[in-house]
mmCIF file with all atom_site columns, C-alpha atoms in Angstrom:
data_model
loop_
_atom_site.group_PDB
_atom_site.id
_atom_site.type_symbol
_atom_site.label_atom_id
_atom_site.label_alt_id
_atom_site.label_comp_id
_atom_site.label_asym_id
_atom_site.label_entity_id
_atom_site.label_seq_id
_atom_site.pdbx_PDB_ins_code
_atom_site.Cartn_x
_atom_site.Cartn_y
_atom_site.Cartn_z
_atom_site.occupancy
_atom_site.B_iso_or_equiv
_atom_site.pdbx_formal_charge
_atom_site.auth_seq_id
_atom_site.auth_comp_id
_atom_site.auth_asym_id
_atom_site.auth_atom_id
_atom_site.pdbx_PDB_model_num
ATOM 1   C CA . UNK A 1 1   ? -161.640 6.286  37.343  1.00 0.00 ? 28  UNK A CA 1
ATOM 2   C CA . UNK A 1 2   ? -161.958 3.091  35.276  1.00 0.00 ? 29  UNK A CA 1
ATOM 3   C CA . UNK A 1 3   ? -158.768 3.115  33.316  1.00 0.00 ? 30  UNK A CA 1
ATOM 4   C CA . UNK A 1 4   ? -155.441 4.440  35.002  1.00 0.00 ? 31  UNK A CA 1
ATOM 5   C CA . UNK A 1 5   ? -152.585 5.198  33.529  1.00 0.00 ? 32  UNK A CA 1
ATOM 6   C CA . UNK A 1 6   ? -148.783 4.152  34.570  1.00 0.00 ? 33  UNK A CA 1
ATOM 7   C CA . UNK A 1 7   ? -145.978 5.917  32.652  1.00 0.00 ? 34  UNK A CA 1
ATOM 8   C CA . UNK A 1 8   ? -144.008 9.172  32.137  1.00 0.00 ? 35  UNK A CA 1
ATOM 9   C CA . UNK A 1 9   ? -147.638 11.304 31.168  1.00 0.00 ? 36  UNK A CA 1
ATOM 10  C CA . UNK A 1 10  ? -148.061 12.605 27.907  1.00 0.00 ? 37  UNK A CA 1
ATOM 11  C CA . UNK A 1 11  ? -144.333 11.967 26.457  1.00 0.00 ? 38  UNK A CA 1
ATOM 12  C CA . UNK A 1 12  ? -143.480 9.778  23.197  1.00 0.00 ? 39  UNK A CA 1
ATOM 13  C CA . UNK A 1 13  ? -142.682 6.448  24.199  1.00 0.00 ? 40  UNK A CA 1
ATOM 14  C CA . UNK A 1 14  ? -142.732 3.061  22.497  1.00 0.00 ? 41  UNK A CA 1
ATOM 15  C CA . UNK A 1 15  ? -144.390 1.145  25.270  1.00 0.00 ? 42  UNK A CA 1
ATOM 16  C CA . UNK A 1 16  ? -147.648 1.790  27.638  1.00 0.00 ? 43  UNK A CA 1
ATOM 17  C CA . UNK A 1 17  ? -148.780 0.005  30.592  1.00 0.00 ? 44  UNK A CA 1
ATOM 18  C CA . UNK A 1 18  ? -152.288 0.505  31.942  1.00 0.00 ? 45  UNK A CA 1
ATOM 19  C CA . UNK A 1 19  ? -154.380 -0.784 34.884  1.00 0.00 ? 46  UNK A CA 1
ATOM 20  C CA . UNK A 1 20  ? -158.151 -0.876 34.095  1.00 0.00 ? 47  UNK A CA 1
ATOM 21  C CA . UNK A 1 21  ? -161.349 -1.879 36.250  1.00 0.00 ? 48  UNK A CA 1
ATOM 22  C CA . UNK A 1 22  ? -163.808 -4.235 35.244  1.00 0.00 ? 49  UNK A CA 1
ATOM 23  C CA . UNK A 1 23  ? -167.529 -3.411 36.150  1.00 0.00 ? 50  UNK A CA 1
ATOM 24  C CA . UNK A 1 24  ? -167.456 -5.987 39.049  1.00 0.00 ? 51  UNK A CA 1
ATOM 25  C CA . UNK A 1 25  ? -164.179 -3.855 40.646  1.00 0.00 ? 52  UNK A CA 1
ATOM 26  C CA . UNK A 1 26  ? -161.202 -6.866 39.388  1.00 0.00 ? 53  UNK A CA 1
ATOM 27  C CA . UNK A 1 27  ? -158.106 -5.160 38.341  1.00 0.00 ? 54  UNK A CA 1
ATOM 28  C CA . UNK A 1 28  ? -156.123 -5.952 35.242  1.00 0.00 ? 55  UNK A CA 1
ATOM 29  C CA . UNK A 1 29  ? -153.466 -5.036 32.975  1.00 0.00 ? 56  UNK A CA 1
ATOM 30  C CA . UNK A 1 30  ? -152.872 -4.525 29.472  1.00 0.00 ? 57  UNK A CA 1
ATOM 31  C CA . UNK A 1 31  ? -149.399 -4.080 27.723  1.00 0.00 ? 58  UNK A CA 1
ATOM 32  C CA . UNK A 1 32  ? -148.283 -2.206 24.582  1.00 0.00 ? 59  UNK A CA 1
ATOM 33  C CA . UNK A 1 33  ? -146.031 -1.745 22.437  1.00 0.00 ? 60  UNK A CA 1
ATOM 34  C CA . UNK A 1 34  ? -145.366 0.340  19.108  1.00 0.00 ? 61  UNK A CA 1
ATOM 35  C CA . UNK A 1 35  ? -143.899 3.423  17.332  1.00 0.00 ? 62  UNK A CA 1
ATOM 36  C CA . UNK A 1 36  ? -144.366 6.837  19.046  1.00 0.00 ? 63  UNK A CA 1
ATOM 37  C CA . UNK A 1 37  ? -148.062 7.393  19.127  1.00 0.00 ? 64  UNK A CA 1
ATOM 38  C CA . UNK A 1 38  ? -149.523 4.565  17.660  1.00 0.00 ? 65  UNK A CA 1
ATOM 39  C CA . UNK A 1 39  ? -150.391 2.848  20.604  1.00 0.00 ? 66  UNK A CA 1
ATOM 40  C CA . UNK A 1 40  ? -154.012 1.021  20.990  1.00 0.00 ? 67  UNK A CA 1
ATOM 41  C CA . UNK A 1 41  ? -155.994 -0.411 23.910  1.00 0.00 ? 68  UNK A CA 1
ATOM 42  C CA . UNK A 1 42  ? -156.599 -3.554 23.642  1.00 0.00 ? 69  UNK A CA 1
ATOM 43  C CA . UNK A 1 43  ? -159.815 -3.206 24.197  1.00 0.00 ? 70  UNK A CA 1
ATOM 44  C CA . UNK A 1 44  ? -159.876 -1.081 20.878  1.00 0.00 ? 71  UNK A CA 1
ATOM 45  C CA . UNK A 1 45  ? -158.872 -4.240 18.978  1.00 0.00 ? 72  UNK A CA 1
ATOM 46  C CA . UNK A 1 46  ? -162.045 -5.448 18.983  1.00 0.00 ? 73  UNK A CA 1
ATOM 47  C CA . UNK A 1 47  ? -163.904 -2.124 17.966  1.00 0.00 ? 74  UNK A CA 1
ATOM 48  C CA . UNK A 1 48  ? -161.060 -1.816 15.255  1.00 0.00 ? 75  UNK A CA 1
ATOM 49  C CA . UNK A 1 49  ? -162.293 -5.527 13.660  1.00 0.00 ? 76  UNK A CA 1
ATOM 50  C CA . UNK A 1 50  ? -166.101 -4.483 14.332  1.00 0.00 ? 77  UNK A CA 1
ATOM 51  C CA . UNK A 1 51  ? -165.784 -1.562 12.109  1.00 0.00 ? 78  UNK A CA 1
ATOM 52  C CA . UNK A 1 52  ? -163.037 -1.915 9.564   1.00 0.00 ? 79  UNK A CA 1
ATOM 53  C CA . UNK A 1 53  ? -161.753 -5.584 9.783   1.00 0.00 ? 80  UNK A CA 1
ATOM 54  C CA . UNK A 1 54  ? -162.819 -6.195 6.137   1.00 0.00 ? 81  UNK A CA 1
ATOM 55  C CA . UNK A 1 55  ? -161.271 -3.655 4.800   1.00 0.00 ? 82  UNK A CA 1
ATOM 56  C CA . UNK A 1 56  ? -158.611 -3.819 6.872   1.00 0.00 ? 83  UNK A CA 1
ATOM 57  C CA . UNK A 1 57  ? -156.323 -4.653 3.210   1.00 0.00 ? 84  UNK A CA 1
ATOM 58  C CA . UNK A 1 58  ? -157.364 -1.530 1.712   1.00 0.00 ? 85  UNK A CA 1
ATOM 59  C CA . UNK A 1 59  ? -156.532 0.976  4.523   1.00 0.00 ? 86  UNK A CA 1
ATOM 60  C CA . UNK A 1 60  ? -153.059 -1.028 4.751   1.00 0.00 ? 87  UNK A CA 1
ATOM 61  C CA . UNK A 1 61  ? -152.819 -0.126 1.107   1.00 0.00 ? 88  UNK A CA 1
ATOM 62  C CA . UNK A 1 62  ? -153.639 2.797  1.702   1.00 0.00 ? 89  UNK A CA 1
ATOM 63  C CA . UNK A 1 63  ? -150.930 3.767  4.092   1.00 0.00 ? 90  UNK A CA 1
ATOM 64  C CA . UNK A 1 64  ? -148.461 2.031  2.292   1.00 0.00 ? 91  UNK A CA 1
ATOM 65  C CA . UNK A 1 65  ? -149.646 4.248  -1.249  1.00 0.00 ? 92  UNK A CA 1
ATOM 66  C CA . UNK A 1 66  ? -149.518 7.662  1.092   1.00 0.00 ? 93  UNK A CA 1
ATOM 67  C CA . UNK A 1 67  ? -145.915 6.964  2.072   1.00 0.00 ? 94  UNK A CA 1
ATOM 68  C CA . UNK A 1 68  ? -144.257 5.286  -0.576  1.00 0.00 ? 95  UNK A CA 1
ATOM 69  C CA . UNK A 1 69  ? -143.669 8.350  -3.074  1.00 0.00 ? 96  UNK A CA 1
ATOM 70  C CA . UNK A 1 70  ? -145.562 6.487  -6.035  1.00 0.00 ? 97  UNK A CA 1
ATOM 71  C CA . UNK A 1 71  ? -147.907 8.052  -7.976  1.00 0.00 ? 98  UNK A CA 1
ATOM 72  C CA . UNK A 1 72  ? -147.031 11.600 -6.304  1.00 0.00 ? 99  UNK A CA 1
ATOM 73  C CA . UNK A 1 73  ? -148.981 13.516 -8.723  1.00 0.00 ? 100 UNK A CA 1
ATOM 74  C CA . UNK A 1 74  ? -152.240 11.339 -8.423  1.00 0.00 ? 101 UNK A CA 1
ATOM 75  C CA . UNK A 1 75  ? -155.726 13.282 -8.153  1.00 0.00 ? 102 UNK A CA 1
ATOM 76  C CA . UNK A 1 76  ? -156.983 10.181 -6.040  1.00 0.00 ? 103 UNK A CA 1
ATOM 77  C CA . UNK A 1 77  ? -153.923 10.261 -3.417  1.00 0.00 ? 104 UNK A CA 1
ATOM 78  C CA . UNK A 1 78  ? -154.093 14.378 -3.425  1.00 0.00 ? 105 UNK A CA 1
ATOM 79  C CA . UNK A 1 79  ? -158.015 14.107 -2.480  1.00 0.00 ? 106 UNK A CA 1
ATOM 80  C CA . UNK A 1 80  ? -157.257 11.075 -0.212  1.00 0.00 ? 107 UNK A CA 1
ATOM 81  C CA . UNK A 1 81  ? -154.156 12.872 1.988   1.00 0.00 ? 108 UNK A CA 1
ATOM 82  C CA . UNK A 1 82  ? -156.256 15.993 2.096   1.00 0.00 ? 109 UNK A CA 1
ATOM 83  C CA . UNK A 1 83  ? -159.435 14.381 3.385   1.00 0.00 ? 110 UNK A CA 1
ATOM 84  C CA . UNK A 1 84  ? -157.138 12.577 6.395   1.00 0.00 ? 111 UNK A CA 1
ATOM 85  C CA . UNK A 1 85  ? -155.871 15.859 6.958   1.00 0.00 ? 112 UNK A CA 1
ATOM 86  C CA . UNK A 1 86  ? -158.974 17.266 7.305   1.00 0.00 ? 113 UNK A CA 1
ATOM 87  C CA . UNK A 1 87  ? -160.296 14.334 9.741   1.00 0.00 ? 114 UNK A CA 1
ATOM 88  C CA . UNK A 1 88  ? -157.487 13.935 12.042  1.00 0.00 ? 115 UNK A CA 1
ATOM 89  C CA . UNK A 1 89  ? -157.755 17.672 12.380  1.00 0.00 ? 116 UNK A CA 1
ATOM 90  C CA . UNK A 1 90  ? -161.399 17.325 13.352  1.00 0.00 ? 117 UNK A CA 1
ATOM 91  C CA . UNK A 1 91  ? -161.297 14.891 15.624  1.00 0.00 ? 118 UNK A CA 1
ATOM 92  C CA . UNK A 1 92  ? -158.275 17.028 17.366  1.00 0.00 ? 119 UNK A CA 1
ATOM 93  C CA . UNK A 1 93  ? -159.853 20.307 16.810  1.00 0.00 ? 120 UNK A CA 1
ATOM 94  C CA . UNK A 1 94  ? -160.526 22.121 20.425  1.00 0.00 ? 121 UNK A CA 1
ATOM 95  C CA . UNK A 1 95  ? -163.450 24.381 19.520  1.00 0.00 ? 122 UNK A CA 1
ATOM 96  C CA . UNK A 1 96  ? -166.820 22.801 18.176  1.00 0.00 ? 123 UNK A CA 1
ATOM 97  C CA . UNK A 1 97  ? -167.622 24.906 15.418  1.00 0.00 ? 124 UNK A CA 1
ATOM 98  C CA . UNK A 1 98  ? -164.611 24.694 13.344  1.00 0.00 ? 125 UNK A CA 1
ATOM 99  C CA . UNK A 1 99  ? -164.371 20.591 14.531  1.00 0.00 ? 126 UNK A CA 1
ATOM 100 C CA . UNK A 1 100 ? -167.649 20.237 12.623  1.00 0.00 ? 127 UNK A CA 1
ATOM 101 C CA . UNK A 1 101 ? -166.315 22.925 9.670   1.00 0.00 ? 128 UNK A CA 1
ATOM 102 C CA . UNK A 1 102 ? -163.098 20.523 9.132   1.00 0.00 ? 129 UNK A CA 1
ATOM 103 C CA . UNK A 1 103 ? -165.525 17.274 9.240   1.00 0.00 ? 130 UNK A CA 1
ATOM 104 C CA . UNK A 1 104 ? -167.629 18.728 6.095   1.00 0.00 ? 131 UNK A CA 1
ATOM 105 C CA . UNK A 1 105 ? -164.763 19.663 4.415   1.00 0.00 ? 132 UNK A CA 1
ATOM 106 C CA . UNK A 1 106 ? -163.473 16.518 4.365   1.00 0.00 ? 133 UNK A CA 1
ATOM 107 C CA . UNK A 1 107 ? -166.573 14.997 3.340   1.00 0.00 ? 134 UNK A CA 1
ATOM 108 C CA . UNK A 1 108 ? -166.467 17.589 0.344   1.00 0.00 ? 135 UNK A CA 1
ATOM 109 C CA . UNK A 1 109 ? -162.866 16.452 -0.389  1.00 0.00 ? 136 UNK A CA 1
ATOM 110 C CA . UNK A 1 110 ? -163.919 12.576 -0.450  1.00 0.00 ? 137 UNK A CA 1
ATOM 111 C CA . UNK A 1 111 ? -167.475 13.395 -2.710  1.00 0.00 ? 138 UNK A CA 1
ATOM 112 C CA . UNK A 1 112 ? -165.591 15.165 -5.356  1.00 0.00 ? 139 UNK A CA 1
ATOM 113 C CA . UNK A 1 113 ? -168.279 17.922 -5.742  1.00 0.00 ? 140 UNK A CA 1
ATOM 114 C CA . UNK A 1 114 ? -169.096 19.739 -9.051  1.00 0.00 ? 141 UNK A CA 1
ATOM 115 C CA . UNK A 1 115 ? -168.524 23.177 -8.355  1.00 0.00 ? 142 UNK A CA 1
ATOM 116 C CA . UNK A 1 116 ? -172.881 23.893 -8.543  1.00 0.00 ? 143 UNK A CA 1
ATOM 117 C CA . UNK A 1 117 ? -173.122 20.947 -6.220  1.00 0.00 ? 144 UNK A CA 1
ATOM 118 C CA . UNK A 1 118 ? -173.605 22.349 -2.706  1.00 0.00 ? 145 UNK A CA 1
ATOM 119 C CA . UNK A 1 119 ? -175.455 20.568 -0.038  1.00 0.00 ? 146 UNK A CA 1
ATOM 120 C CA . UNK A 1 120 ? -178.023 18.618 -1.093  1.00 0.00 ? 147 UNK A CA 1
ATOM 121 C CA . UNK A 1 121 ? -175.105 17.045 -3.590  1.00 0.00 ? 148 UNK A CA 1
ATOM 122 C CA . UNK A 1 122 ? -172.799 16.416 -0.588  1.00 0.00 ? 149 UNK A CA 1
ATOM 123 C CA . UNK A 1 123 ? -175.983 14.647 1.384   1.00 0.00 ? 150 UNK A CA 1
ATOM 124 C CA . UNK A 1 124 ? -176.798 12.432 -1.529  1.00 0.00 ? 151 UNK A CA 1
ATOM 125 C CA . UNK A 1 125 ? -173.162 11.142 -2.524  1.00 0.00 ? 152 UNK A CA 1
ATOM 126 C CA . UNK A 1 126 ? -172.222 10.763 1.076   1.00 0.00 ? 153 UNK A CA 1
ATOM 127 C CA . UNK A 1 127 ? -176.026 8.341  1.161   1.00 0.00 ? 154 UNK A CA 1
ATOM 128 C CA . UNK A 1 128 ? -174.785 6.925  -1.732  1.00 0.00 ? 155 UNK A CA 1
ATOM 129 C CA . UNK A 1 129 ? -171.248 5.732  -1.086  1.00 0.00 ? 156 UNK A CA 1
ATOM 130 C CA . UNK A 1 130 ? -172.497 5.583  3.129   1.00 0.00 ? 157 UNK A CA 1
ATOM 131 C CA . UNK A 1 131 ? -175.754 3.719  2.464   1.00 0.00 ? 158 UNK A CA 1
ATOM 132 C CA . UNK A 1 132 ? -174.221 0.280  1.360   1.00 0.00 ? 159 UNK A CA 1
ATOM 133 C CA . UNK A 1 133 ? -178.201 -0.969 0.338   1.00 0.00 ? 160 UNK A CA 1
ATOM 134 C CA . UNK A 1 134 ? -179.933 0.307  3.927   1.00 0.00 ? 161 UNK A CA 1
ATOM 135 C CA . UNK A 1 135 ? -182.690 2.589  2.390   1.00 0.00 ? 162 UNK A CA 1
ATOM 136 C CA . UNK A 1 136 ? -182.812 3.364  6.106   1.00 0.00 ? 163 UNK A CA 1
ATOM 137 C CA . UNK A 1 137 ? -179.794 4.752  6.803   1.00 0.00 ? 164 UNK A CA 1
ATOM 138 C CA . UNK A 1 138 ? -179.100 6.404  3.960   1.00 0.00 ? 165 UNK A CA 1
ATOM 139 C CA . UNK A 1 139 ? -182.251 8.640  4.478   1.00 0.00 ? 166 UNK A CA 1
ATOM 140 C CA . UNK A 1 140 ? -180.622 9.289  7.962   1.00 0.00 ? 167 UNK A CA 1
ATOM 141 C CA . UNK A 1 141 ? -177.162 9.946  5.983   1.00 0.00 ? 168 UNK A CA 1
ATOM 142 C CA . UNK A 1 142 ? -179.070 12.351 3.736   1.00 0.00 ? 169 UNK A CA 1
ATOM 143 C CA . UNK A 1 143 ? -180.729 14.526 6.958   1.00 0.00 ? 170 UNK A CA 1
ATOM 144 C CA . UNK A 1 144 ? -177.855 14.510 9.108   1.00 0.00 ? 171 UNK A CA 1
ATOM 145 C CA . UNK A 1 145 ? -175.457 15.652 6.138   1.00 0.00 ? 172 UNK A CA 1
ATOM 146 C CA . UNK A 1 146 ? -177.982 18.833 5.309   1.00 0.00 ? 173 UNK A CA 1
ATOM 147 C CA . UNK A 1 147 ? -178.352 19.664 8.809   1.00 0.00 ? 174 UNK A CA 1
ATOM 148 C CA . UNK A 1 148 ? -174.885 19.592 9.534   1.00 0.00 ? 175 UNK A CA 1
ATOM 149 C CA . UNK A 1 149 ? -174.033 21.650 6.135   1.00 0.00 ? 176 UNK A CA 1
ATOM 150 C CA . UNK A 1 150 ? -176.724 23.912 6.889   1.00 0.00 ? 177 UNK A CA 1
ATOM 151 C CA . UNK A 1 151 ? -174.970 24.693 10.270  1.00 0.00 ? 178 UNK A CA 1
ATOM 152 C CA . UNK A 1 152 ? -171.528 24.875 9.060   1.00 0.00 ? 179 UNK A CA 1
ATOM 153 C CA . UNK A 1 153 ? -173.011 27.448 6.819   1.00 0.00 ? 180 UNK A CA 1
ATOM 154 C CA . UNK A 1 154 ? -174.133 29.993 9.656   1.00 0.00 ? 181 UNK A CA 1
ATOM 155 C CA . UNK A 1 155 ? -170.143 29.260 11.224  1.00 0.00 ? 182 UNK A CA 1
ATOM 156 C CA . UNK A 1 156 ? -168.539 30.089 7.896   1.00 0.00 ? 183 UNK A CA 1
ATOM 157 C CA . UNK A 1 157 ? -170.864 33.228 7.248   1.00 0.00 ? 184 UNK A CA 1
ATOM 158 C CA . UNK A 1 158 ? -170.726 34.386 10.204  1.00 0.00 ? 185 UNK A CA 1
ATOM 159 C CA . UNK A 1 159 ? -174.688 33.378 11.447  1.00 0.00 ? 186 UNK A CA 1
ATOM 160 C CA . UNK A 1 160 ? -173.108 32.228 14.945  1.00 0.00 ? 187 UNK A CA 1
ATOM 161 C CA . UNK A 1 161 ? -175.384 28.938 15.861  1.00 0.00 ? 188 UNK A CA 1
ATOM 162 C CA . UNK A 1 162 ? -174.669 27.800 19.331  1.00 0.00 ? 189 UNK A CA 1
ATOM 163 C CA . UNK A 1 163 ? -172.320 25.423 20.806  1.00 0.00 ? 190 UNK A CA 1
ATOM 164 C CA . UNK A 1 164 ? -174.821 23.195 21.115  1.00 0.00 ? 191 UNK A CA 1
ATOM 165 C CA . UNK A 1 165 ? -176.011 23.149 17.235  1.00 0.00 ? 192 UNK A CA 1
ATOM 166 C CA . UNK A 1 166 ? -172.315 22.512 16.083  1.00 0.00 ? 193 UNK A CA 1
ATOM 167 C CA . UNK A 1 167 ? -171.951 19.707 18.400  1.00 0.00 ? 194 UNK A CA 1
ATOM 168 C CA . UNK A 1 168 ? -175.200 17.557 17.694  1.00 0.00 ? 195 UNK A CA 1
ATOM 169 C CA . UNK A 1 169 ? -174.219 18.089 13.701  1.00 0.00 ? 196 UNK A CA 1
ATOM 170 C CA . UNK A 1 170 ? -170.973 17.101 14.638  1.00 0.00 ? 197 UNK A CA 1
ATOM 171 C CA . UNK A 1 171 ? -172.448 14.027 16.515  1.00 0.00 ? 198 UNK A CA 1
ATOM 172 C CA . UNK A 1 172 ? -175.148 13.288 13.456  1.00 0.00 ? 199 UNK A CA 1
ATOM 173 C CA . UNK A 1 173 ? -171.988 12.870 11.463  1.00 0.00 ? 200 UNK A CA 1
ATOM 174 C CA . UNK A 1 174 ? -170.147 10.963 13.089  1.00 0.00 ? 201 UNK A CA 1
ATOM 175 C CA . UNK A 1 175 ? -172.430 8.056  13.679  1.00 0.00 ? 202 UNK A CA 1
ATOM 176 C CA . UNK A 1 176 ? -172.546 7.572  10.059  1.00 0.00 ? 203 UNK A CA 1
ATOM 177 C CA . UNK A 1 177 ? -168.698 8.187  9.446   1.00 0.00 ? 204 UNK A CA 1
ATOM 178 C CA . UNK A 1 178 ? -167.485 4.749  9.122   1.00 0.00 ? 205 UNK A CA 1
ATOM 179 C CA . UNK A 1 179 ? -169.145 3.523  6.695   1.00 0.00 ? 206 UNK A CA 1
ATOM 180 C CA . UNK A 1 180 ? -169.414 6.780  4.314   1.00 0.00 ? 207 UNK A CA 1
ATOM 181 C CA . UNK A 1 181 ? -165.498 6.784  4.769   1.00 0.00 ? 208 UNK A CA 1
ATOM 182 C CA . UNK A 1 182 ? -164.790 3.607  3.542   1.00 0.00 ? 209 UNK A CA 1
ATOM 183 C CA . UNK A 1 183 ? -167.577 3.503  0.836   1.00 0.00 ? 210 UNK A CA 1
ATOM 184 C CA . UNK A 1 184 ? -165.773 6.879  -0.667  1.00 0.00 ? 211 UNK A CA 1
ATOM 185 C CA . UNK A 1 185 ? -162.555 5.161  0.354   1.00 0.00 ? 212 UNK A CA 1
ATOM 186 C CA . UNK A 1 186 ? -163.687 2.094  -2.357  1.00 0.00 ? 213 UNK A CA 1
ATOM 187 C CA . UNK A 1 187 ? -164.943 4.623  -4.787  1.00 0.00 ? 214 UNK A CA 1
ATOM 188 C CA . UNK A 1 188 ? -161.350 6.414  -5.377  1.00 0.00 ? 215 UNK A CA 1
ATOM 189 C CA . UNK A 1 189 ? -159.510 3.271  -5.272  1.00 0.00 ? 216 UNK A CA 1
ATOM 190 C CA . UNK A 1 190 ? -161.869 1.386  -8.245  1.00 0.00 ? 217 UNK A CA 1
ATOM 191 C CA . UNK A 1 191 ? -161.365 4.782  -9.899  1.00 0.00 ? 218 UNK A CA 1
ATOM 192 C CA . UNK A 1 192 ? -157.325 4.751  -9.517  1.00 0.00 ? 219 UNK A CA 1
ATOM 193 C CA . UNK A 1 193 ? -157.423 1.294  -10.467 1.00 0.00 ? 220 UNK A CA 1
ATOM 194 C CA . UNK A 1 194 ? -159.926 1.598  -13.578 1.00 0.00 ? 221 UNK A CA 1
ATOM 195 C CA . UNK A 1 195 ? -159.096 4.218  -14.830 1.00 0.00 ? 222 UNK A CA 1
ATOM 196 C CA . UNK A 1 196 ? -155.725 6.176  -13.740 1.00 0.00 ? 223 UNK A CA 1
ATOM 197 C CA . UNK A 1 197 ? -157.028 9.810  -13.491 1.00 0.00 ? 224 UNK A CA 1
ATOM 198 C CA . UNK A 1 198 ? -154.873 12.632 -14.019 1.00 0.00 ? 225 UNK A CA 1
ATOM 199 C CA . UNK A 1 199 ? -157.033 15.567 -13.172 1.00 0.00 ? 226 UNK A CA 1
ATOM 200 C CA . UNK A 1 200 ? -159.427 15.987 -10.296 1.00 0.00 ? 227 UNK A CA 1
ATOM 201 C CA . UNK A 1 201 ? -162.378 15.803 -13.401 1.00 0.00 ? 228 UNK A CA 1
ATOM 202 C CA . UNK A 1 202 ? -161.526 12.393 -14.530 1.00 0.00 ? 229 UNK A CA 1
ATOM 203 C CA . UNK A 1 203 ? -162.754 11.296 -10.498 1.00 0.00 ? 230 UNK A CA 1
ATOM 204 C CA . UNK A 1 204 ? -165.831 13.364 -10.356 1.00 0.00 ? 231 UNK A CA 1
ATOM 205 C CA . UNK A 1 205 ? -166.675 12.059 -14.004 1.00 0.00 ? 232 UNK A CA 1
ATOM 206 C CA . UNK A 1 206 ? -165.687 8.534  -12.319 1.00 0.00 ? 233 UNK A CA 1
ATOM 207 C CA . UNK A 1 207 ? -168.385 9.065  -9.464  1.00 0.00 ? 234 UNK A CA 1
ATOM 208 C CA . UNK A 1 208 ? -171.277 10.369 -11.675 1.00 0.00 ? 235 UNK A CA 1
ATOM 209 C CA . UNK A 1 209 ? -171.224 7.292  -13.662 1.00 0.00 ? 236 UNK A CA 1
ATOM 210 C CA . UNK A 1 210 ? -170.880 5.073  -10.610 1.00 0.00 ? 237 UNK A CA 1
ATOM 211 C CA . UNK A 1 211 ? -172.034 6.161  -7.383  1.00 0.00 ? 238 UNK A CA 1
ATOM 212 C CA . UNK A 1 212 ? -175.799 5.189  -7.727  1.00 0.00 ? 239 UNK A CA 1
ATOM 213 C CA . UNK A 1 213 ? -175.152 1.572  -8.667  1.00 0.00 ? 240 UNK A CA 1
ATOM 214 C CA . UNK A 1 214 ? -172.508 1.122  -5.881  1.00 0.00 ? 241 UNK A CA 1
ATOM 215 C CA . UNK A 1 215 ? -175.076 2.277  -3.564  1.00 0.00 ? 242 UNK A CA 1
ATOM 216 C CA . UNK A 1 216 ? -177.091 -1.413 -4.743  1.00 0.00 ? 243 UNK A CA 1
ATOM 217 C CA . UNK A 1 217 ? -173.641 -3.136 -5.227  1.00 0.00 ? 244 UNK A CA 1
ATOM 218 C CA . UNK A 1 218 ? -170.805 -2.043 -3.181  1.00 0.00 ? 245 UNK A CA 1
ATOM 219 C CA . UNK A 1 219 ? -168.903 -5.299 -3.362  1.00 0.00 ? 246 UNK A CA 1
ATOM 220 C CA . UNK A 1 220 ? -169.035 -5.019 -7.113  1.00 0.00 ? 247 UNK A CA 1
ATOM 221 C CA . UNK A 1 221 ? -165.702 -4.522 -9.288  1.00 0.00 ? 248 UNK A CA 1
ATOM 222 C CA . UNK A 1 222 ? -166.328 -2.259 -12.249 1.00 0.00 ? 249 UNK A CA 1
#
């Protein structure tokens, strides 16, 4: 084992103390503290920064927006709340198949689909608001999103793909996950900002008229 655990298990508590092994065999420690499962590595820290230091402000906001009670009749936050539903569900969900049927969904929350719009729609919004001006990977966004629609498709309808299928589409999405979150995460906050929606239209009319040019400008304020 390289990271050993000393506490009371799997209860709530508002402090953690773990011993962990470096690759050369030295022990050390690391001390937390928090509210009841909110606790981080400190190892995690780092991989926290690496991926969302940036926009580290607007996830704060965020959070603050989701539990504050403003706005509670706001398109945006409805789509928003949903879509972390559907990802903390995911990433909790036991069985394979449905993980990967709760991932899509919320990637079909966050693009703001017409109704017509089915996968190839999902693959190219996700490319657009994931791509942040890599051709590269946002061809890779645009194959891994089909594949992994085109297997949730056999789960939903009853095809049965194997274990293994659900778990590689899982795995195609999640490599890519980041940065099509927060890029849909920018997109419905310029669009609550702009232009104050009040029906889930106003957004998807928000995203047809943007979506392409944030792909070449994501730092951009409309």
């Amino acid at each position: 084992m390289d990271d050993v655990r000393i506490g009371n298990g799997f209860i709530w508590e508002t402090s953690q103390v773990k011993v962990f092994f470096s690759e050369g065999g030295a022990a050390g420690f690391t001390l937390s503290s928090g509210p009841w499962a909110s606790h981080l590595d400190d190892t995690w820290g780092d991989h926290f920064e690496d991926d969302f230091g940036p926009d580290a402000p607007l996830l704060a906001s965020l959070a603050m927006w989701m539990v504050s009670g403003d706005d509670p009749s706001s398109p945006v936050l409805e789509r928003l709340r949903y879509a972390n539903t559907l990802i903390a569900e995911a990433f909790s969900e036991l069985h394979d198949r449905i993980r990967l049927v709760r991932l899509v969904a919320a990637l079909e929350a966050l693009a703001v689909l017409h109704r017509e719009d089915k996968s190839e729609g999902l693959a190219w919004r996700c490319a657009f608001a994931g791509g942040w001006t890599d051709c590269g990977r946002a061809v890779q966004i645009v194959e891994d999103v089909l594949y992994a629609y085109s297997v949730r498709n056999a789960v939903v309808h009853g095809d049965g793909p194997n274990e293994g299928e659900a778990i590689s589409a899982f795995y195609r999405l999640e490599r890519n996950l980041v940065p099509i979150y927060l890029g849909f995460l920018r997109l419905h906050a310029r669009t609550q900002v702009c232009y104050r929606p009040t029906h889930i239209r106003h957004i998807r009319q928000a995203f047809d008229r943007h979506i392409e040019s944030f792909f070449w400008t994501p730092d951009e304020v409309w």
